Coordinates of C-alpha atoms in Angstrom, one line a residue:
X853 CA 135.7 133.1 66.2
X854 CA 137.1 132.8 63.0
X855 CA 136.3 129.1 60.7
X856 CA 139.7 128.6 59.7
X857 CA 143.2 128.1 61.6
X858 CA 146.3 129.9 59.7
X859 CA 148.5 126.5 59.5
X860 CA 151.5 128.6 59.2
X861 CA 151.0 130.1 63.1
X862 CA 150.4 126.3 64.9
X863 CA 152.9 123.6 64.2
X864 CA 151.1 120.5 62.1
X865 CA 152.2 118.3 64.9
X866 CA 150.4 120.7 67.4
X867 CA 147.2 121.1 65.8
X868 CA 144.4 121.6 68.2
X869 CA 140.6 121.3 66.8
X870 CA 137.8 123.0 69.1
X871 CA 135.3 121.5 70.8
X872 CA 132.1 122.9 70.1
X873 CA 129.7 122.2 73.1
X874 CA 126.2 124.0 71.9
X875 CA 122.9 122.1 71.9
X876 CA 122.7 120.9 68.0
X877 CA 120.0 123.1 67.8
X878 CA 122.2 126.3 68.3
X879 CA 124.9 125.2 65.5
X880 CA 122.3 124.7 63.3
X881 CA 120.6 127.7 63.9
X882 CA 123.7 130.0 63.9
X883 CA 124.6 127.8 60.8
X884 CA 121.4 128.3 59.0
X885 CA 121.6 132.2 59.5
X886 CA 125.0 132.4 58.5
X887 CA 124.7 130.3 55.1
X888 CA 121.2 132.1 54.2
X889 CA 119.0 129.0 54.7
X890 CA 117.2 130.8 57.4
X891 CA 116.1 134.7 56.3
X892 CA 115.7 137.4 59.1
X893 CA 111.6 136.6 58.7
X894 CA 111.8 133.0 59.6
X895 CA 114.5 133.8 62.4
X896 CA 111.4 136.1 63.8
X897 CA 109.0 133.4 63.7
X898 CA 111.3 131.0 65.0
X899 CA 112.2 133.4 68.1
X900 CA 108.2 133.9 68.6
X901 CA 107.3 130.6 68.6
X902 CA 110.1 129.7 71.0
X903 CA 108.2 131.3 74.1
X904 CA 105.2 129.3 73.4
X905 CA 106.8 125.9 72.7
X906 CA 108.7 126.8 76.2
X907 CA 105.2 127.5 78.2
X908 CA 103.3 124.4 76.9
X909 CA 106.4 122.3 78.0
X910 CA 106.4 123.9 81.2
X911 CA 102.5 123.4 81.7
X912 CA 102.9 119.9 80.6
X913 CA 105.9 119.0 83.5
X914 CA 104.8 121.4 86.4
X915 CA 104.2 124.9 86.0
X916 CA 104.6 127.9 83.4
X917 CA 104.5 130.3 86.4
X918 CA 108.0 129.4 88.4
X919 CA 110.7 130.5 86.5
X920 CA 112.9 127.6 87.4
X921 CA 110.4 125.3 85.3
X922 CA 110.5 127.9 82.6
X923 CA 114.3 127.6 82.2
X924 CA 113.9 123.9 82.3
X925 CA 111.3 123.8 79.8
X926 CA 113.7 125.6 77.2
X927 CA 116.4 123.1 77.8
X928 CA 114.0 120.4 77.1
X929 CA 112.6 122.0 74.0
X930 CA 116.0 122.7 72.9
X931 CA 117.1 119.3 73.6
X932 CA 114.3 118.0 72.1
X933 CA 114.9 120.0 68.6
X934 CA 118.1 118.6 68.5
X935 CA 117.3 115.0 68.9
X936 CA 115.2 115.4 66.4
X937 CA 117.3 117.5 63.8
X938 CA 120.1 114.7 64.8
X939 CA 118.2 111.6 64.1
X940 CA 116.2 113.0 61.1
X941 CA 119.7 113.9 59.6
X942 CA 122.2 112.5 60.5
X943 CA 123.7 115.5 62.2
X944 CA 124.1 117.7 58.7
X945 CA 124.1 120.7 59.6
X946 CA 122.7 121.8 56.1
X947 CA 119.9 119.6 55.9
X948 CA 118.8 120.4 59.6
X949 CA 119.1 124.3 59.0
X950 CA 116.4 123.3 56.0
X951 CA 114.2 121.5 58.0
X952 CA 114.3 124.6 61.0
X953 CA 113.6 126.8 57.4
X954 CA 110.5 124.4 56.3
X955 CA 109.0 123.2 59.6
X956 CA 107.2 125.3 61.9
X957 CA 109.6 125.0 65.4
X958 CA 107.1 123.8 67.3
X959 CA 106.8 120.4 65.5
X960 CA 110.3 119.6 65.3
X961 CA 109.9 119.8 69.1
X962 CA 107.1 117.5 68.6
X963 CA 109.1 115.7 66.6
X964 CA 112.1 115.0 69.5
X965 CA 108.9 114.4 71.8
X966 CA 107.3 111.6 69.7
X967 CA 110.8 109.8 69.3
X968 CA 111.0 110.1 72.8
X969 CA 107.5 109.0 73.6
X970 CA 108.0 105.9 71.3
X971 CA 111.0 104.9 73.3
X972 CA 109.6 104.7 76.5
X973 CA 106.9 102.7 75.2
X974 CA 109.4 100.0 74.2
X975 CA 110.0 97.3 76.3
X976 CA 112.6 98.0 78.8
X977 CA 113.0 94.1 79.7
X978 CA 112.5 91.0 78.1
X979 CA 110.9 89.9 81.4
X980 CA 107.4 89.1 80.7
X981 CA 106.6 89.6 84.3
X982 CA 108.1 93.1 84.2
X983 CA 106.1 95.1 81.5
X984 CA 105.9 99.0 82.8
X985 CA 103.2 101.0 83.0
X986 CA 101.1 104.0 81.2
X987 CA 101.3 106.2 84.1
X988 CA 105.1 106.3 84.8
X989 CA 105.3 107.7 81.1
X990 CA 105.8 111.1 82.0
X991 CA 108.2 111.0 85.1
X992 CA 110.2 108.8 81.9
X993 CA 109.8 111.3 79.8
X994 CA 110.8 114.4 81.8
X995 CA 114.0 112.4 82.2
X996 CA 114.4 111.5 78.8
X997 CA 113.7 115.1 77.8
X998 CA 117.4 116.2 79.0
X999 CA 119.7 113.2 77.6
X1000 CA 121.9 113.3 74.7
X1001 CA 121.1 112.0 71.3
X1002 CA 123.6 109.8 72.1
X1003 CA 122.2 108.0 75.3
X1004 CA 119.3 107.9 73.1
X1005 CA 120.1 105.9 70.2
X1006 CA 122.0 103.7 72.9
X1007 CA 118.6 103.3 74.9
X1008 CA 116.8 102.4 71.3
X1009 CA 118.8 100.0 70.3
X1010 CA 118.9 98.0 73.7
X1011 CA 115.1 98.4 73.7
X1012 CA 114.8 97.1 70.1
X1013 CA 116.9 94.4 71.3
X1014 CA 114.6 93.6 74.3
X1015 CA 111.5 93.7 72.0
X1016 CA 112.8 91.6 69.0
X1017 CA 113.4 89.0 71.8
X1018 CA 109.8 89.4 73.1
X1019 CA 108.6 89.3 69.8
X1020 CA 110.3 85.7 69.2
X1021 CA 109.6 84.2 72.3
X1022 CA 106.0 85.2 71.6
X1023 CA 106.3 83.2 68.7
X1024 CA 107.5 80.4 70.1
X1025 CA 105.1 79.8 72.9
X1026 CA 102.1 80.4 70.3
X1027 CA 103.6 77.6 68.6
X1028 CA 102.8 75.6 72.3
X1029 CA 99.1 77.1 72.8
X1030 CA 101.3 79.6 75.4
X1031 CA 99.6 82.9 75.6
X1032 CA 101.4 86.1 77.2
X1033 CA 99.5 85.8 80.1
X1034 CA 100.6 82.9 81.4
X1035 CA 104.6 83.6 80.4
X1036 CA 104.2 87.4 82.3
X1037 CA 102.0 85.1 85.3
X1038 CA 105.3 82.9 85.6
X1039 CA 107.7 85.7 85.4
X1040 CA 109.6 84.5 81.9
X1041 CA 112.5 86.2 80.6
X1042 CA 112.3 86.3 76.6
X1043 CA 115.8 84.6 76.5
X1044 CA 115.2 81.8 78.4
X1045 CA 111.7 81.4 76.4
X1046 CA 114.1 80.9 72.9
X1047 CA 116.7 79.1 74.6
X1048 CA 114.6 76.6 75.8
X1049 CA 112.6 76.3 72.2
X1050 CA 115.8 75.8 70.8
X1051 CA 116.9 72.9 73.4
X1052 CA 113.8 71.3 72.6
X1053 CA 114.3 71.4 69.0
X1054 CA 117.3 69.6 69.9
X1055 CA 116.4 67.3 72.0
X1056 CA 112.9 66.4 71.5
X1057 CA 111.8 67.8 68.0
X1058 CA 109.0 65.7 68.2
X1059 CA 107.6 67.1 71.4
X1060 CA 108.4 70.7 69.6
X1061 CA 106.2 69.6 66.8
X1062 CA 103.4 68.1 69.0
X1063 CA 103.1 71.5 70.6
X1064 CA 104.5 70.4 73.8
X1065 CA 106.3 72.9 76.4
X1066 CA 108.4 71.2 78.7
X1067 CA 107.5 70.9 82.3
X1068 CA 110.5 70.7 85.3
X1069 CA 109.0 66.8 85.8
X1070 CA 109.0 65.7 82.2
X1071 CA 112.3 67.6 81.5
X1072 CA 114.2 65.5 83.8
X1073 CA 112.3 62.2 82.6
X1074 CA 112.9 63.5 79.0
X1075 CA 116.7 63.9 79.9
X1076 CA 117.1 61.1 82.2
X1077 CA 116.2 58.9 78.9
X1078 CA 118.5 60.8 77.0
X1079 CA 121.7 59.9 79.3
X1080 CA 120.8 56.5 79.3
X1081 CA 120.7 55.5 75.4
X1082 CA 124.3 57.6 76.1
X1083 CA 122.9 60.7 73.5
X1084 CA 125.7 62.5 72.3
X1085 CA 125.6 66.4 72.5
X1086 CA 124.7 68.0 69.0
X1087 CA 127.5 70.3 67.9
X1088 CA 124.6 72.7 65.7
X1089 CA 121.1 73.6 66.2
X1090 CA 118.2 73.7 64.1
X1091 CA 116.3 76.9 64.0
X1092 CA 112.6 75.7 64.6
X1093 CA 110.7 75.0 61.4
X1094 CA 108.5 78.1 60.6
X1095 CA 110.4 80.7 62.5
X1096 CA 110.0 84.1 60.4
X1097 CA 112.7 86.0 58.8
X1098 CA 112.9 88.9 60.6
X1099 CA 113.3 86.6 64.0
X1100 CA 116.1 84.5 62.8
X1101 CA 118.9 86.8 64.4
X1102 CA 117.6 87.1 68.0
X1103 CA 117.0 83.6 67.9
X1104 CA 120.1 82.8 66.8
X1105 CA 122.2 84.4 69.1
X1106 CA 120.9 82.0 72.0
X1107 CA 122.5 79.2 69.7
X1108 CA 126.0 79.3 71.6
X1109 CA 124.8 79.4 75.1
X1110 CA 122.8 76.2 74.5
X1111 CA 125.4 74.7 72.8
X1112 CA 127.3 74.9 75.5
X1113 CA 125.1 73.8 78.0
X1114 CA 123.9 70.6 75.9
X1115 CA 127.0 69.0 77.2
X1116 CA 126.4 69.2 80.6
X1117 CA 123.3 68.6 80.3
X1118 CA 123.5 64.7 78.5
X1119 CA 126.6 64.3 81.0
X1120 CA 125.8 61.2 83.1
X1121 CA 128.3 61.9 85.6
X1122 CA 126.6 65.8 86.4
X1123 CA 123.6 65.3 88.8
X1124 CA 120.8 66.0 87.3
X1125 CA 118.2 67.5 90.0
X1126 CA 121.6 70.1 90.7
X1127 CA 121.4 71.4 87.6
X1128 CA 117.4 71.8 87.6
X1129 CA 117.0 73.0 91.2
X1130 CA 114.9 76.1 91.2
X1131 CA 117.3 78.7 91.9
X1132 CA 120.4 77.5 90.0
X1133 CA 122.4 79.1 87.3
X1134 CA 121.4 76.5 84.8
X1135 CA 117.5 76.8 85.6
X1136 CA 117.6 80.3 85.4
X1137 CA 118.3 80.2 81.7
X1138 CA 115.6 78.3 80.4
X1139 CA 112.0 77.9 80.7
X1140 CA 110.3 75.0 82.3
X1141 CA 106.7 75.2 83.1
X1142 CA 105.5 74.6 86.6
X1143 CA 103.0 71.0 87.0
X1144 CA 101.4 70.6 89.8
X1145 CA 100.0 67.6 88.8
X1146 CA 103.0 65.9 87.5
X1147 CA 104.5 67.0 90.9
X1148 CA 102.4 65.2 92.9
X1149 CA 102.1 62.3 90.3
X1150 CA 106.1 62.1 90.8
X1151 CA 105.4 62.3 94.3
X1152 CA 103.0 59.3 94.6
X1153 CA 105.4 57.0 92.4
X1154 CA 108.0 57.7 94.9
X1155 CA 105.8 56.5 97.8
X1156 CA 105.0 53.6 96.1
X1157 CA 109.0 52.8 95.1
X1158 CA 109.1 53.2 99.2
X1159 CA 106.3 51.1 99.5
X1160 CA 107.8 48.0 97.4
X1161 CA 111.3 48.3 98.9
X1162 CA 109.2 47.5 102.3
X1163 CA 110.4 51.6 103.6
X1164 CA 108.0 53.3 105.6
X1165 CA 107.0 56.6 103.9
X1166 CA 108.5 59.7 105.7
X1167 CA 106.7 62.6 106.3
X1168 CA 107.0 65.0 103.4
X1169 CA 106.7 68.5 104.4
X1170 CA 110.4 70.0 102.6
X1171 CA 108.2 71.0 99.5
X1172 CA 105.5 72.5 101.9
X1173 CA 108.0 74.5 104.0
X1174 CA 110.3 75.9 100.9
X1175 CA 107.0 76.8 98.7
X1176 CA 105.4 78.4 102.0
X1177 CA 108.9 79.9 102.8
X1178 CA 107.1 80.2 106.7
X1179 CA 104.0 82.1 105.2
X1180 CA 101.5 79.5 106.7
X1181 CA 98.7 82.1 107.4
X1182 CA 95.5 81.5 105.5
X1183 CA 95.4 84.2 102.8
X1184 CA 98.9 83.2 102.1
X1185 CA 97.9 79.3 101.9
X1186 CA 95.1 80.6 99.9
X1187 CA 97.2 82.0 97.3
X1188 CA 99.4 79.2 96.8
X1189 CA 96.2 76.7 96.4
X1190 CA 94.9 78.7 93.7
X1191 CA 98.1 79.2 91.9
X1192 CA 98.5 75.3 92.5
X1193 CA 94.7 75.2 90.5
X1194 CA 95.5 77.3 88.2
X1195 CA 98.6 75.6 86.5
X1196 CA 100.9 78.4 87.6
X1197 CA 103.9 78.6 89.8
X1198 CA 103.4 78.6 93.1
X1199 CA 103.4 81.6 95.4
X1200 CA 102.3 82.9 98.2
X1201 CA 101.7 86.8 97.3
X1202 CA 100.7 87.8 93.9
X1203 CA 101.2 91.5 92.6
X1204 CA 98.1 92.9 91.3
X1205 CA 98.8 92.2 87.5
X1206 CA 99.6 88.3 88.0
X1207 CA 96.3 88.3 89.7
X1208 CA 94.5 90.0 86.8
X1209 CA 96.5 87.3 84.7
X1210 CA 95.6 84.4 86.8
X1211 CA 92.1 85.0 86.1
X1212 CA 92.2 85.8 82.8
X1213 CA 94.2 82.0 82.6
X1214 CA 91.3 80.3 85.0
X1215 CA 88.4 82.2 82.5
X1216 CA 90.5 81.1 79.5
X1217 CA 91.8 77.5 80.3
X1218 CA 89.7 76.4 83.6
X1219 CA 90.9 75.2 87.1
X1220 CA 91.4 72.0 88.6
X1221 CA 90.6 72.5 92.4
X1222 CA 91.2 68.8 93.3
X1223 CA 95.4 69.5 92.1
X1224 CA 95.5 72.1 95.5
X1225 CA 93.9 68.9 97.3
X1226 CA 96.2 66.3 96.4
X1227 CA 99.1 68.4 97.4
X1228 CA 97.8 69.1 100.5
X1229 CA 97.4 65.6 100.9
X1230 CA 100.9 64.7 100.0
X1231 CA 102.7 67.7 101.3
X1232 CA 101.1 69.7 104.4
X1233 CA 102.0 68.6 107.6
X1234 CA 99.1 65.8 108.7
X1235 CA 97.7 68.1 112.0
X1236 CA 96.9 70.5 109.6
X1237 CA 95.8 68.4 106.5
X1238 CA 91.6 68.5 107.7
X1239 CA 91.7 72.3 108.5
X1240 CA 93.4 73.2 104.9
X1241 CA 91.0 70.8 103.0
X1242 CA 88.2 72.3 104.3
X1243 CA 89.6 76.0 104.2
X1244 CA 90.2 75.5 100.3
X1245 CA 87.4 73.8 99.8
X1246 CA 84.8 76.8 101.6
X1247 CA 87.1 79.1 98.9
X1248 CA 86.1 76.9 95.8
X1249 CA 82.7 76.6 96.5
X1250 CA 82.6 80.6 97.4
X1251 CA 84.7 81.5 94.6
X1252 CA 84.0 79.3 91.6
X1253 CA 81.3 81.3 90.3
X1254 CA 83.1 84.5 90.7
X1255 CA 86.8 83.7 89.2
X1256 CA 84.7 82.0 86.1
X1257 CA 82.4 84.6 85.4
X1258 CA 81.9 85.6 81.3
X1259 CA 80.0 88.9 83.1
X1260 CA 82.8 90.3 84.8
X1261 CA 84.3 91.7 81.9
X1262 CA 86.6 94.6 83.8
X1263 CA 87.6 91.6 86.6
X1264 CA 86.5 94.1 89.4
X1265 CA 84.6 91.2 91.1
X1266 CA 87.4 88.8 90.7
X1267 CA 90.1 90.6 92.2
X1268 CA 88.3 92.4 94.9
X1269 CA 87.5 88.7 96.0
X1270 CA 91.1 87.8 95.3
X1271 CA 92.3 91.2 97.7
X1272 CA 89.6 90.0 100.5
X1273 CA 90.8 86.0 100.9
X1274 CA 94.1 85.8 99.3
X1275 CA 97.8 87.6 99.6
X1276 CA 97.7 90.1 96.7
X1277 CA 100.1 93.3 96.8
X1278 CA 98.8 96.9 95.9

């Protein structure tokens, strides 16, 4: 197909360019031949080493003796060459043609490979509680073998997006004596991590610079105060003192969403425990930590408002039955104690990892046993109060040594004993 159009045989108005739908890798071959760049002799070692690159590919996914993986092996090396050639650059058909002339073939397959490899490894959300795993790397990368360059560089960026998040709210919570653990134990998204360092910093820069995360309990209180002394809403935020370069712009594109919830938030006439009740809309955007003991601290001053306005204390079992959510068997029960001793939110089934993570918190920061007691105390229903006590207790005096063990480097002990009394998921 000839390169150039004669102008005079199509109308100017009518012009029709052709779409050229080859792997990059084939227009730069075909381009590198045509131009010189590439001489018959590297052509020959190119088309040699092509059969190899396609077998090892093949090994490495499945099989190099079904002829189906074969063919899909040389699309992925292909593809592969031409990420790489693309991204390296910038799609000039010269410059790739070069680097096809310098380079062996096999590592500019490498090369699309490694890009591709490094991509996967990137955080694919700013969840902390939703960090993947080493072995789904290859089913990942057998899919990411075959995409464009194009649904690459879109995937990198939103990944580089999710990570510079991580990265910040990492900061932040250092700045509180918050380690990772305990943000992936409670499930944090990165966002709500920097939006709620940011609220702080507007409402409480003190508490920010004593190195105090907010808890749901001392929140409201902190809030409450706020609505009283009639605090108006700040119209601009104050990045927090210290905050590195390179993190300024992820952390400042939470500034508008807090902004606009500030107002809300100092508004008198808004309910307060709506906007903070667990599964809201405005909850969901920020971090607050879980405190058992403030809970049931809270708890206690209520009774005793009851008990100077001459009221009878009702039973309260609402917090019991919504944390249990009916699970009221006793390695469920256990679960939620622990959690409750621990300082983390309460559950009733933990997934492997949050279990590794609770220990890791308990062998880290200790445990305060008696916090499960108090709230069963306060919260379970009173038939049932004895037989709980003394299940949690026969746990703590069983598994204290265990969970705080220096020894048990690898946790195996730990979380068998976690698998055999309490609710943890495979």
């Amino acid at each position: 197909m000839p390169e150039t159009t004669d102008s005079s045989a199509v109308p100017a108005g009518n012009a029709l360019q052709l779409h050229d739908a080859r792997p990059f890798f084939d227009k730069v071959l075909a381009h590198g031949v045509r131009r010189g760049i590439i001489d018959a002799e590297r052509l020959a070692t190119i088309n040699a080493d092509a059969p190899k690159g396609i077998v090892q590919i093949a090994r490495y996914f499945g099989s190099e003796f079904l002829r189906p993986e074969l063919e899909k092996a040389r699309d992925r090396m292909v593809n592969m060459i031409s990420l790489y050639l693309l991204e390296t650059t910038g799609g000039d058909l010269d410059k790739a043609a070069v680097s096809l002339r310098d380079n062996s073939l096999l590592s500019r397959s490498k090369g699309g490979s490694d890009m591709l490899k490094k991509l996967i490894a990137m955080p694919e959300s700013s969840n902390f509680g939703m960090a993947g795993y080493d072995d789904a790397q290859t089913a990942l990368l057998a899919v990411w073998t075959l995409r464009s360059h194009a649904e690459y560089q879109a995937e990198l960026a939103r990944r580089s997006q999710m990570a510079q998040a991580i990265t910040a709210a990492q900061w932040l919570a250092e700045q509180f004596d918050l380690d990772t653990d305990e943000l992936e134990s409670a499930g944090a998204d990165a966002e709500a991590v920097i939006r709620t360092g940011l609220l702080m910093q507007a409402l409480a820069p003190s508490a920010m610079a004593a190195g105090e995360w907010p808890h749901t309990v001392g929140f409201e209180k902190l809030v409450t105060a706020l609505r009283k002394k009639k605090q108006p809403a700040p119209t601009a935020l104050r990045l927090p003192p210290g905050l590195p370069a390179d993190m300024r712009p992820v952390v400042q594109a939470q500034c508008a969403a807090v902004l606009a919830d500030l107002p809300k938030l100092l508004d008198a006439a808004v309910p307060l425990r709506n906007l903070l009740r667990p599964m809201g809309s405005f909850r969901a955007r920020y971090f607050l930590l879980d405190d058992p003991l403030a809970e049931v601290d809270s708890y206690h001053r209520s009774l005793d408002a009851l008990d100077e306005a001459a009221e009878p204390p009702q039973p309260a079992s609402k917090l019991w039955t919504k944390t249990t959510q009916g699970n009221d068997d006793e390695h469920s029960l256990l679960t939620m104690f622990l959690c409750l001793a621990a300082g983390v939110p309460k559950k009733t089934l933990l997934t492997e990892k949050a279990a590794a993570s609770l220990v890791r918190r308990i062998r880290k920061h200790g445990w305060q046993p008696p916090l499960a007691a108090e709230f069963i105390l306060a919260h379970a229903p009173g038939v049932y109060q004895d037989d709980y006590l003394a299940l949690w207790n026969g746990f703590v005096q069983e598994a204290t040594r265990t969970l705080t063990s220096d020894m048990d480097y690898q946790l195996h002990d730990a979380l068998a004993l976690l698998r055999r009394e309490c609710h943890v998921a495979g």
